[in-house]
mmCIF file of C-alpha atoms in Angstrom:
data_model
loop_
_atom_site.group_PDB
_atom_site.id
_atom_site.type_symbol
_atom_site.label_atom_id
_atom_site.label_comp_id
_atom_site.label_asym_id
_atom_site.label_seq_id
_atom_site.Cartn_x
_atom_site.Cartn_y
_atom_site.Cartn_z
ATOM 1 C CA MET G 1 -103.979 51.392 -30.476
ATOM 2 C CA LEU G 2 -100.474 52.479 -30.770
ATOM 3 C CA LEU G 3 -98.860 55.788 -29.786
ATOM 4 C CA SER G 4 -97.579 56.247 -33.211
ATOM 5 C CA ASP G 5 -101.247 56.214 -34.312
ATOM 6 C CA PHE G 6 -101.543 59.795 -32.884
ATOM 7 C CA ASP G 7 -98.522 61.239 -34.482
ATOM 8 C CA TYR G 8 -98.358 63.981 -37.052
ATOM 9 C CA ASP G 9 -95.716 66.376 -38.686
ATOM 10 C CA LEU G 10 -95.499 69.921 -37.456
ATOM 11 C CA PRO G 11 -93.060 72.365 -38.475
ATOM 12 C CA GLU G 12 -91.620 74.394 -35.552
ATOM 13 C CA GLU G 13 -92.493 77.622 -36.998
ATOM 14 C CA ARG G 14 -96.322 76.578 -36.580
ATOM 15 C CA ILE G 15 -95.959 76.659 -32.785
ATOM 16 C CA ALA G 16 -97.389 79.987 -31.576
ATOM 17 C CA GLN G 17 -94.877 81.858 -29.485
ATOM 18 C CA VAL G 18 -96.916 84.981 -28.478
ATOM 19 C CA PRO G 19 -100.822 85.402 -27.940
ATOM 20 C CA ILE G 20 -102.660 87.203 -30.537
ATOM 21 C CA GLU G 21 -104.579 90.429 -29.790
ATOM 22 C CA PRO G 22 -107.327 91.036 -29.346
ATOM 23 C CA ARG G 23 -108.093 87.474 -28.048
ATOM 24 C CA ASN G 24 -110.750 86.320 -30.183
ATOM 25 C CA THR G 25 -109.141 87.402 -33.475
ATOM 26 C CA SER G 26 -107.561 84.024 -33.410
ATOM 27 C CA ARG G 27 -108.503 81.548 -36.380
ATOM 28 C CA LEU G 28 -111.203 79.187 -35.965
ATOM 29 C CA MET G 29 -111.361 75.857 -37.835
ATOM 30 C CA VAL G 30 -114.931 74.421 -37.712
ATOM 31 C CA LEU G 31 -115.308 70.806 -38.112
ATOM 32 C CA ASP G 32 -118.361 68.585 -38.736
ATOM 33 C CA PRO G 33 -117.110 64.866 -38.234
ATOM 34 C CA VAL G 34 -120.402 63.547 -39.739
ATOM 35 C CA GLU G 35 -120.247 65.402 -42.949
ATOM 36 C CA LYS G 36 -116.407 65.491 -43.021
ATOM 37 C CA THR G 37 -116.511 69.218 -43.763
ATOM 38 C CA ILE G 38 -113.978 71.904 -42.579
ATOM 39 C CA GLU G 39 -114.626 75.700 -42.569
ATOM 40 C CA HIS G 40 -111.938 78.423 -41.941
ATOM 41 C CA ARG G 41 -113.302 81.260 -39.741
ATOM 42 C CA HIS G 42 -112.175 83.430 -36.855
ATOM 43 C CA PHE G 43 -113.002 82.897 -33.131
ATOM 44 C CA TYR G 44 -115.199 86.049 -33.176
ATOM 45 C CA ASP G 45 -117.529 84.087 -35.679
ATOM 46 C CA LEU G 46 -118.283 81.540 -33.027
ATOM 47 C CA LYS G 47 -121.729 82.967 -32.260
ATOM 48 C CA GLU G 48 -122.713 81.921 -35.747
ATOM 49 C CA TYR G 49 -122.598 78.259 -34.739
ATOM 50 C CA LEU G 50 -124.302 78.632 -31.473
ATOM 51 C CA GLU G 51 -128.081 78.646 -30.858
ATOM 52 C CA PRO G 52 -130.179 80.157 -27.874
ATOM 53 C CA GLY G 53 -130.592 77.514 -25.264
ATOM 54 C CA ASP G 54 -126.948 75.977 -25.871
ATOM 55 C CA THR G 55 -124.728 75.836 -22.896
ATOM 56 C CA LEU G 56 -121.008 76.520 -22.801
ATOM 57 C CA ILE G 57 -119.045 75.100 -19.990
ATOM 58 C CA PHE G 58 -115.956 76.895 -19.014
ATOM 59 C CA ASN G 59 -113.081 75.779 -16.617
ATOM 60 C CA ASP G 60 -112.675 78.762 -14.390
ATOM 61 C CA THR G 61 -109.247 77.531 -12.831
ATOM 62 C CA ARG G 62 -106.507 80.141 -12.264
ATOM 63 C CA VAL G 63 -102.786 79.561 -13.046
ATOM 64 C CA MET G 64 -100.768 79.794 -9.941
ATOM 65 C CA PRO G 65 -97.240 81.026 -9.908
ATOM 66 C CA ALA G 66 -96.155 77.546 -9.839
ATOM 67 C CA ARG G 67 -92.473 77.775 -10.681
ATOM 68 C CA LEU G 68 -89.934 78.356 -8.035
ATOM 69 C CA ILE G 69 -86.120 78.891 -8.451
ATOM 70 C CA GLY G 70 -84.000 77.987 -5.658
ATOM 71 C CA HIS G 71 -80.689 76.555 -4.350
ATOM 72 C CA ARG G 72 -79.625 73.326 -2.508
ATOM 73 C CA ASP G 73 -78.478 73.835 0.961
ATOM 74 C CA GLN G 74 -75.962 71.220 0.652
ATOM 75 C CA THR G 75 -74.028 72.410 -2.429
ATOM 76 C CA GLY G 76 -75.624 75.800 -3.541
ATOM 77 C CA GLY G 77 -76.715 74.271 -6.895
ATOM 78 C CA LYS G 78 -79.520 75.635 -8.765
ATOM 79 C CA VAL G 79 -82.896 73.933 -8.545
ATOM 80 C CA GLU G 80 -86.332 74.363 -10.088
ATOM 81 C CA VAL G 81 -89.402 73.316 -8.057
ATOM 82 C CA PHE G 82 -92.672 73.197 -10.032
ATOM 83 C CA LEU G 83 -95.786 72.988 -7.917
ATOM 84 C CA LEU G 84 -98.369 70.399 -9.245
ATOM 85 C CA ARG G 85 -100.974 70.050 -6.245
ATOM 86 C CA ARG G 86 -101.385 70.950 -2.663
ATOM 87 C CA LEU G 87 -101.711 68.020 -0.258
ATOM 88 C CA ASP G 88 -102.193 69.741 2.952
ATOM 89 C CA ALA G 89 -101.259 73.140 4.490
ATOM 90 C CA ASN G 90 -97.540 72.775 3.903
ATOM 91 C CA HIS G 91 -97.007 69.640 1.725
ATOM 92 C CA TRP G 92 -97.127 69.874 -2.157
ATOM 93 C CA GLU G 93 -96.477 67.352 -4.939
ATOM 94 C CA THR G 94 -93.837 68.742 -7.256
ATOM 95 C CA LEU G 95 -91.588 68.173 -10.204
ATOM 96 C CA VAL G 96 -87.815 68.990 -9.351
ATOM 97 C CA LYS G 97 -85.123 69.765 -11.745
ATOM 98 C CA PRO G 98 -82.462 68.337 -11.645
ATOM 99 C CA GLY G 99 -84.591 65.467 -10.084
ATOM 100 C CA LYS G 100 -81.592 62.976 -9.477
ATOM 101 C CA LYS G 101 -80.123 65.386 -6.794
ATOM 102 C CA ALA G 102 -83.424 66.053 -5.050
ATOM 103 C CA LYS G 103 -83.137 63.247 -2.589
ATOM 104 C CA PRO G 104 -85.327 62.895 0.568
ATOM 105 C CA GLY G 105 -83.966 65.024 3.397
ATOM 106 C CA ASN G 106 -82.484 67.605 0.953
ATOM 107 C CA VAL G 107 -83.416 71.372 1.739
ATOM 108 C CA ILE G 108 -83.879 73.888 -0.930
ATOM 109 C CA ARG G 109 -83.898 77.592 -0.373
ATOM 110 C CA PHE G 110 -85.734 80.069 -2.348
ATOM 111 C CA GLY G 111 -84.814 83.304 -0.189
ATOM 112 C CA ALA G 112 -84.817 84.185 3.334
ATOM 113 C CA GLU G 113 -88.533 83.747 3.884
ATOM 114 C CA LEU G 114 -89.178 80.414 2.009
ATOM 115 C CA SER G 115 -87.656 76.965 1.899
ATOM 116 C CA CYS G 116 -88.648 73.424 1.482
ATOM 117 C CA THR G 117 -87.547 69.935 2.490
ATOM 118 C CA VAL G 118 -87.828 66.903 0.056
ATOM 119 C CA THR G 119 -89.671 64.352 1.991
ATOM 120 C CA GLU G 120 -90.288 61.453 -0.588
ATOM 121 C CA HIS G 121 -90.701 60.370 -4.253
ATOM 122 C CA THR G 122 -93.812 59.883 -6.092
ATOM 123 C CA ASP G 123 -94.814 57.172 -8.514
ATOM 124 C CA PHE G 124 -94.639 59.524 -11.336
ATOM 125 C CA GLY G 125 -91.105 60.757 -10.938
ATOM 126 C CA GLY G 126 -91.985 63.742 -8.783
ATOM 127 C CA ARG G 127 -91.149 64.755 -5.300
ATOM 128 C CA ILE G 128 -93.274 65.512 -2.204
ATOM 129 C CA VAL G 129 -92.006 68.498 -0.332
ATOM 130 C CA GLU G 130 -92.601 70.347 2.930
ATOM 131 C CA PHE G 131 -92.540 74.095 2.895
ATOM 132 C CA HIS G 132 -91.075 76.264 5.645
ATOM 133 C CA TYR G 133 -91.961 79.958 5.935
ATOM 134 C CA ASP G 134 -92.902 82.836 7.984
ATOM 135 C CA GLY G 135 -96.167 84.738 6.995
ATOM 136 C CA ILE G 136 -98.795 83.741 4.483
ATOM 137 C CA PHE G 137 -97.772 81.122 1.943
ATOM 138 C CA GLU G 138 -99.811 82.480 -0.891
ATOM 139 C CA GLU G 139 -98.496 85.895 -0.542
ATOM 140 C CA ILE G 140 -94.999 84.561 -0.521
ATOM 141 C CA LEU G 141 -95.735 82.316 -3.504
ATOM 142 C CA ASP G 142 -97.101 85.393 -5.386
ATOM 143 C CA ARG G 143 -93.834 87.270 -4.807
ATOM 144 C CA LEU G 144 -91.204 84.525 -5.498
ATOM 145 C CA GLY G 145 -93.038 82.345 -7.860
ATOM 146 C CA GLU G 146 -93.206 82.572 -11.678
ATOM 147 C CA THR G 147 -96.171 81.737 -13.923
ATOM 148 C CA PRO G 148 -95.198 78.751 -15.779
ATOM 149 C CA LEU G 149 -95.304 78.623 -19.430
ATOM 150 C CA PRO G 150 -94.935 75.415 -21.532
ATOM 151 C CA PRO G 151 -91.433 74.468 -22.655
ATOM 152 C CA TYR G 152 -92.342 74.916 -26.368
ATOM 153 C CA ILE G 153 -92.699 78.629 -25.695
ATOM 154 C CA HIS G 154 -89.602 80.605 -25.828
ATOM 155 C CA GLU G 155 -90.614 84.069 -26.057
ATOM 156 C CA LYS G 156 -90.996 86.183 -22.788
ATOM 157 C CA LEU G 157 -94.702 86.922 -21.961
ATOM 158 C CA GLU G 158 -94.922 90.575 -21.348
ATOM 159 C CA ASP G 159 -98.388 90.496 -19.801
ATOM 160 C CA LYS G 160 -98.786 87.480 -17.178
ATOM 161 C CA GLU G 161 -102.537 87.812 -17.308
ATOM 162 C CA ARG G 162 -102.374 86.915 -21.033
ATOM 163 C CA TYR G 163 -101.843 83.318 -19.795
ATOM 164 C CA GLN G 164 -105.149 83.371 -17.754
ATOM 165 C CA THR G 165 -108.434 83.284 -19.054
ATOM 166 C CA VAL G 166 -110.783 86.522 -18.385
ATOM 167 C CA TYR G 167 -112.994 84.362 -16.294
ATOM 168 C CA ASN G 168 -110.660 82.784 -13.950
ATOM 169 C CA ARG G 169 -111.357 82.723 -10.349
ATOM 170 C CA GLU G 170 -110.264 79.443 -8.524
ATOM 171 C CA GLU G 171 -106.355 79.440 -8.157
ATOM 172 C CA GLY G 172 -104.781 76.054 -8.354
ATOM 173 C CA SER G 173 -103.585 75.149 -11.743
ATOM 174 C CA ALA G 174 -100.144 74.512 -13.056
ATOM 175 C CA ALA G 175 -101.154 75.193 -16.692
ATOM 176 C CA ALA G 176 -103.993 77.340 -18.304
ATOM 177 C CA PRO G 177 -107.070 75.766 -19.852
ATOM 178 C CA THR G 178 -105.969 77.184 -23.063
ATOM 179 C CA ALA G 179 -109.064 76.904 -25.144
ATOM 180 C CA GLY G 180 -110.612 79.531 -22.973
ATOM 181 C CA LEU G 181 -107.671 81.983 -23.609
ATOM 182 C CA HIS G 182 -109.846 83.031 -26.968
ATOM 183 C CA PHE G 183 -112.710 84.504 -25.035
ATOM 184 C CA THR G 184 -113.236 88.153 -24.162
ATOM 185 C CA LYS G 185 -115.542 89.492 -21.633
ATOM 186 C CA GLU G 186 -117.417 91.256 -24.463
ATOM 187 C CA GLN G 187 -117.794 88.157 -26.487
ATOM 188 C CA MET G 188 -119.213 86.335 -23.347
ATOM 189 C CA GLN G 189 -121.603 89.092 -22.650
ATOM 190 C CA GLU G 190 -122.735 89.033 -26.244
ATOM 191 C CA LEU G 191 -123.462 85.248 -26.020
ATOM 192 C CA ARG G 192 -125.411 85.685 -22.927
ATOM 193 C CA GLU G 193 -127.453 88.376 -24.670
ATOM 194 C CA MET G 194 -128.426 86.098 -27.550
ATOM 195 C CA GLY G 195 -129.485 83.326 -25.131
ATOM 196 C CA VAL G 196 -126.572 81.012 -24.777
ATOM 197 C CA ASN G 197 -126.005 79.844 -21.304
ATOM 198 C CA LEU G 198 -122.484 80.121 -19.802
ATOM 199 C CA GLY G 199 -121.792 77.428 -16.945
ATOM 200 C CA PHE G 200 -118.529 76.921 -14.962
ATOM 201 C CA VAL G 201 -116.626 74.037 -13.508
ATOM 202 C CA THR G 202 -113.232 73.816 -12.112
ATOM 203 C CA LEU G 203 -110.513 71.344 -12.838
ATOM 204 C CA HIS G 204 -106.958 72.190 -11.534
ATOM 205 C CA VAL G 205 -104.617 71.289 -14.389
ATOM 206 C CA GLY G 206 -101.723 69.213 -13.297
ATOM 207 C CA LEU G 207 -99.405 66.426 -14.264
ATOM 208 C CA GLY G 208 -102.343 64.304 -15.783
ATOM 209 C CA THR G 209 -102.894 66.797 -18.459
ATOM 210 C CA PHE G 210 -99.489 67.344 -19.982
ATOM 211 C CA ARG G 211 -97.566 64.375 -18.788
ATOM 212 C CA PRO G 212 -96.088 62.564 -21.915
ATOM 213 C CA VAL G 213 -97.360 59.046 -22.930
ATOM 214 C CA SER G 214 -94.343 56.688 -22.519
ATOM 215 C CA VAL G 215 -95.900 53.415 -23.507
ATOM 216 C CA ASP G 216 -96.493 52.060 -26.990
ATOM 217 C CA ASN G 217 -99.736 50.666 -26.276
ATOM 218 C CA ILE G 218 -101.920 53.700 -25.153
ATOM 219 C CA GLU G 219 -104.291 51.733 -23.224
ATOM 220 C CA GLU G 220 -101.472 50.901 -20.793
ATOM 221 C CA HIS G 221 -101.020 54.577 -19.947
ATOM 222 C CA GLU G 222 -102.222 55.724 -16.492
ATOM 223 C CA MET G 223 -103.511 59.285 -16.054
ATOM 224 C CA HIS G 224 -102.358 61.302 -13.072
ATOM 225 C CA LYS G 225 -105.362 62.408 -10.854
ATOM 226 C CA GLU G 226 -106.343 66.042 -10.880
ATOM 227 C CA TYR G 227 -108.829 67.904 -8.602
ATOM 228 C CA TYR G 228 -112.220 68.887 -10.139
ATOM 229 C CA CYS G 229 -115.508 70.563 -8.872
ATOM 230 C CA ILE G 230 -118.917 70.843 -10.563
ATOM 231 C CA PRO G 231 -121.199 73.089 -8.648
ATOM 232 C CA ASP G 232 -125.003 72.060 -8.089
ATOM 233 C CA GLU G 233 -125.950 75.036 -10.120
ATOM 234 C CA THR G 234 -123.919 73.975 -13.169
ATOM 235 C CA ALA G 235 -125.069 70.447 -12.962
ATOM 236 C CA LYS G 236 -128.744 71.610 -12.846
ATOM 237 C CA LEU G 237 -128.105 73.981 -15.922
ATOM 238 C CA ILE G 238 -126.730 70.984 -17.861
ATOM 239 C CA MET G 239 -129.639 68.732 -16.976
ATOM 240 C CA GLU G 240 -132.009 71.642 -17.978
ATOM 241 C CA THR G 241 -130.014 72.031 -21.287
ATOM 242 C CA LYS G 242 -130.348 68.324 -22.105
ATOM 243 C CA LYS G 243 -133.917 68.084 -21.165
ATOM 244 C CA ALA G 244 -134.763 70.988 -23.610
ATOM 245 C CA GLY G 245 -132.914 69.281 -26.538
ATOM 246 C CA HIS G 246 -130.104 71.718 -26.577
ATOM 247 C CA ARG G 247 -126.404 71.225 -26.781
ATOM 248 C CA VAL G 248 -123.838 71.105 -23.868
ATOM 249 C CA ILE G 249 -120.611 72.435 -25.441
ATOM 250 C CA ALA G 250 -117.246 71.987 -23.502
ATOM 251 C CA VAL G 251 -114.630 74.784 -23.699
ATOM 252 C CA GLY G 252 -111.343 72.794 -23.756
ATOM 253 C CA THR G 253 -110.260 69.358 -22.871
ATOM 254 C CA THR G 254 -110.367 70.059 -19.126
ATOM 255 C CA SER G 255 -113.919 70.822 -19.263
ATOM 256 C CA ILE G 256 -114.628 67.711 -21.221
ATOM 257 C CA ARG G 257 -112.727 65.521 -18.668
ATOM 258 C CA THR G 258 -114.613 67.321 -15.643
ATOM 259 C CA LEU G 259 -117.985 66.618 -17.270
ATOM 260 C CA GLU G 260 -117.281 62.972 -18.309
ATOM 261 C CA SER G 261 -115.939 62.325 -14.754
ATOM 262 C CA ALA G 262 -119.063 63.582 -13.070
ATOM 263 C CA ALA G 263 -121.684 61.805 -15.492
ATOM 264 C CA THR G 264 -123.993 59.499 -13.635
ATOM 265 C CA ALA G 265 -125.638 58.034 -16.828
ATOM 266 C CA LYS G 266 -126.026 59.025 -20.552
ATOM 267 C CA ASN G 267 -127.289 62.686 -20.503
ATOM 268 C CA GLU G 268 -127.097 62.769 -16.591
ATOM 269 C CA ILE G 269 -124.809 64.531 -14.349
ATOM 270 C CA ALA G 270 -124.503 65.495 -10.614
ATOM 271 C CA GLY G 271 -122.847 68.385 -8.812
ATOM 272 C CA LYS G 272 -119.694 66.911 -7.210
ATOM 273 C CA SER G 273 -115.923 67.384 -6.426
ATOM 274 C CA GLY G 274 -113.094 64.868 -6.219
ATOM 275 C CA TRP G 275 -110.109 63.479 -8.102
ATOM 276 C CA THR G 276 -110.204 62.321 -11.655
ATOM 277 C CA GLY G 277 -107.810 60.205 -13.594
ATOM 278 C CA ILE G 278 -110.106 59.830 -16.484
ATOM 279 C CA PHE G 279 -108.391 58.844 -19.976
ATOM 280 C CA ILE G 280 -110.428 59.201 -22.945
ATOM 281 C CA TYR G 281 -109.344 57.668 -26.072
ATOM 282 C CA PRO G 282 -111.088 56.213 -29.354
ATOM 283 C CA GLY G 283 -113.706 53.726 -28.235
ATOM 284 C CA TYR G 284 -114.981 56.121 -25.506
ATOM 285 C CA ASP G 285 -118.741 56.866 -25.411
ATOM 286 C CA PHE G 286 -119.296 60.398 -24.428
ATOM 287 C CA LYS G 287 -122.164 60.932 -22.057
ATOM 288 C CA ILE G 288 -122.486 64.691 -21.462
ATOM 289 C CA VAL G 289 -120.468 66.526 -24.130
ATOM 290 C CA ASP G 290 -122.279 67.463 -27.498
ATOM 291 C CA ALA G 291 -119.550 69.792 -29.090
ATOM 292 C CA ILE G 292 -116.187 71.017 -28.408
ATOM 293 C CA ILE G 293 -114.201 74.198 -28.362
ATOM 294 C CA THR G 294 -110.437 73.353 -28.369
ATOM 295 C CA ASN G 295 -106.888 74.104 -29.445
ATOM 296 C CA PHE G 296 -104.668 72.347 -31.683
ATOM 297 C CA HIS G 297 -102.620 69.792 -29.409
ATOM 298 C CA LEU G 298 -99.234 67.976 -29.335
ATOM 299 C CA PRO G 299 -98.521 64.955 -31.278
ATOM 300 C CA LYS G 300 -98.985 61.713 -29.447
ATOM 301 C CA SER G 301 -100.520 63.411 -26.485
ATOM 302 C CA THR G 302 -103.530 62.322 -24.351
ATOM 303 C CA LEU G 303 -105.336 65.545 -25.658
ATOM 304 C CA ILE G 304 -105.113 64.502 -29.205
ATOM 305 C CA MET G 305 -106.375 61.067 -28.205
ATOM 306 C CA LEU G 306 -109.237 62.676 -26.332
ATOM 307 C CA ILE G 307 -110.335 64.709 -29.487
ATOM 308 C CA SER G 308 -109.861 61.806 -31.747
ATOM 309 C CA ALA G 309 -112.315 59.845 -29.267
ATOM 310 C CA PHE G 310 -114.948 62.641 -30.117
ATOM 311 C CA ALA G 311 -114.572 63.279 -33.843
ATOM 312 C CA GLY G 312 -112.630 60.209 -35.266
ATOM 313 C CA ARG G 313 -108.899 59.732 -35.417
ATOM 314 C CA ASN G 314 -108.641 59.725 -39.198
ATOM 315 C CA PHE G 315 -110.710 62.907 -39.584
ATOM 316 C CA ILE G 316 -108.659 64.541 -36.814
ATOM 317 C CA LEU G 317 -105.403 63.786 -38.279
ATOM 318 C CA SER G 318 -106.747 65.046 -41.725
ATOM 319 C CA ALA G 319 -107.877 68.330 -40.196
ATOM 320 C CA TYR G 320 -104.394 68.768 -38.485
ATOM 321 C CA LYS G 321 -102.649 68.150 -41.721
ATOM 322 C CA THR G 322 -105.020 70.891 -43.221
ATOM 323 C CA ALA G 323 -104.189 73.264 -40.334
ATOM 324 C CA VAL G 324 -100.475 72.909 -41.010
ATOM 325 C CA GLU G 325 -100.991 73.516 -44.745
ATOM 326 C CA GLN G 326 -103.286 76.523 -43.993
ATOM 327 C CA LYS G 327 -100.572 77.834 -41.635
ATOM 328 C CA TYR G 328 -102.838 77.905 -38.308
ATOM 329 C CA ARG G 329 -100.991 78.513 -35.180
ATOM 330 C CA PHE G 330 -100.464 75.584 -32.772
ATOM 331 C CA PHE G 331 -100.603 74.829 -29.085
ATOM 332 C CA SER G 332 -101.356 77.238 -26.083
ATOM 333 C CA PHE G 333 -101.296 80.574 -27.882
ATOM 334 C CA GLY G 334 -102.373 79.101 -31.032
ATOM 335 C CA ASP G 335 -105.819 78.984 -32.999
ATOM 336 C CA ALA G 336 -108.867 76.954 -32.135
ATOM 337 C CA MET G 337 -111.264 74.301 -33.375
ATOM 338 C CA PHE G 338 -115.037 73.991 -33.001
ATOM 339 C CA ILE G 339 -116.117 70.502 -33.323
ATOM 340 C CA GLN G 340 -120.002 70.579 -33.711
ATOM 341 C CA ARG G 341 -120.918 67.053 -32.841
ATOM 342 C CA PRO G 342 -119.564 63.587 -32.337
ATOM 343 C CA GLN G 343 -119.543 60.915 -34.947
ATOM 344 C CA PRO G 344 -122.428 58.353 -34.320
ATOM 345 C CA LEU G 345 -121.291 55.274 -32.394
ATOM 346 C CA ALA G 346 -121.567 53.079 -35.501
ATOM 347 C CA GLU G 347 -118.741 55.323 -37.300
ATOM 348 C CA ARG G 348 -116.607 55.214 -34.111
ATOM 349 C CA THR G 349 -116.888 51.442 -33.865
ATOM 350 C CA GLU G 350 -115.979 51.206 -37.626
ATOM 351 C CA GLU G 351 -112.860 53.100 -37.093
ATOM 352 C CA LEU G 352 -111.904 50.793 -34.162
ATOM 353 C CA LYS G 353 -112.130 47.859 -36.484
ATOM 354 C CA GLU G 354 -109.811 49.776 -38.885
ATOM 355 C CA LEU G 355 -107.339 50.227 -36.174
ATOM 356 C CA GLU G 356 -107.581 46.378 -35.170
ATOM 357 C CA ALA G 357 -107.013 45.550 -38.711
ATOM 358 C CA LEU G 358 -103.908 47.890 -38.812
ATOM 359 C CA ASP G 359 -102.669 45.986 -35.689
ATOM 360 C CA LYS G 360 -103.041 42.534 -37.243
ATOM 361 C CA GLN G 361 -101.268 43.751 -40.328
ATOM 362 C CA ARG G 362 -98.509 44.942 -38.209
ATOM 363 C CA GLU G 363 -98.325 41.691 -36.233
ATOM 364 C CA ALA G 364 -98.079 39.714 -39.524
ATOM 365 C CA GLU G 365 -95.344 41.845 -40.939
ATOM 366 C CA ALA G 366 -93.523 41.496 -37.832
ATOM 367 C CA GLU G 367 -93.703 37.686 -37.664
ATOM 368 C CA LYS G 368 -92.847 37.459 -41.364
ATOM 369 C CA ALA G 369 -89.668 39.607 -40.538
ATOM 370 C CA ALA G 370 -88.902 37.337 -37.765
ATOM 371 C CA LYS G 371 -89.027 34.212 -39.785
ATOM 372 C CA SER G 372 -86.893 35.737 -42.623
ATOM 373 C CA GLU G 373 -84.198 36.468 -39.960
ATOM 374 C CA GLU G 374 -84.339 32.937 -38.677
#
């Protein structure tokens, strides 16, 4: 499968710049990959597609103020340090801009109370830095750090909490699990009262989720590891849901990756924590997830590959084309999709055969072109 197989045309004006209010008045595209149907609703209509006994799984991570702006000791030049993950008390994996000048030994100052020293390069083009400070690091970071917004959002966010889910509680993410931004506390309570179970996992979003794919053959892409945790009570809830014949519905791609990372067998999962570098693309056989709530994702991203693995690449690209035509709002502050159930394995296998045939056609055309040049 080639990277270009997951591309689509998106006019810039379809990228949502500000969140909609109230949260759950965003639009909801409801997809059935088996029947190949598309419905156009609103997020507050979600309850009509859920049944008592279904379980929604939310990622309860909280976005930390991960962007620090400082100056290099040596030259006074401006530097941005973006925190990705904590390695120990004072060492962090980061992205530094401009990176070429961030060499081991360089000192970056963010004010009188905080500085860091670049200690080494990482395999993914980042930097390991050691922080120096007086006081409590988290309190200093809260004062000096900025909540990071994706680079495609150019409008200033008036309320920083609007880039947090209403159920966040475990700080550590470099970006929000955006599918959850649509939920209000009132809507979650309404779902509880109708008998829908709400379960929580944690995955701290880091470089793995939003790092661009830079290889043509997507199977050569390597995901960066991210920390996740599934409490025993959540694993138990999922197992009970499965045994009762109900659905486990993942809210967002981070919840999907967490659940599938912790699966021990088909329809079985254990409470655990650790680091996951799982990369899900067409051909993957889902073990836990029965339905998905998700936003619209960037072209050629690992996230659109994941959704394509669940619902079929052709159908997803067709749905995205419809979304553009129907003026849906895209990306972090955009609208949502509810994908009710995955394609049967037989249909996914058929689509893989189509992709293989497309590959062979490309090879034949390339070989023909090479011979004509000779």
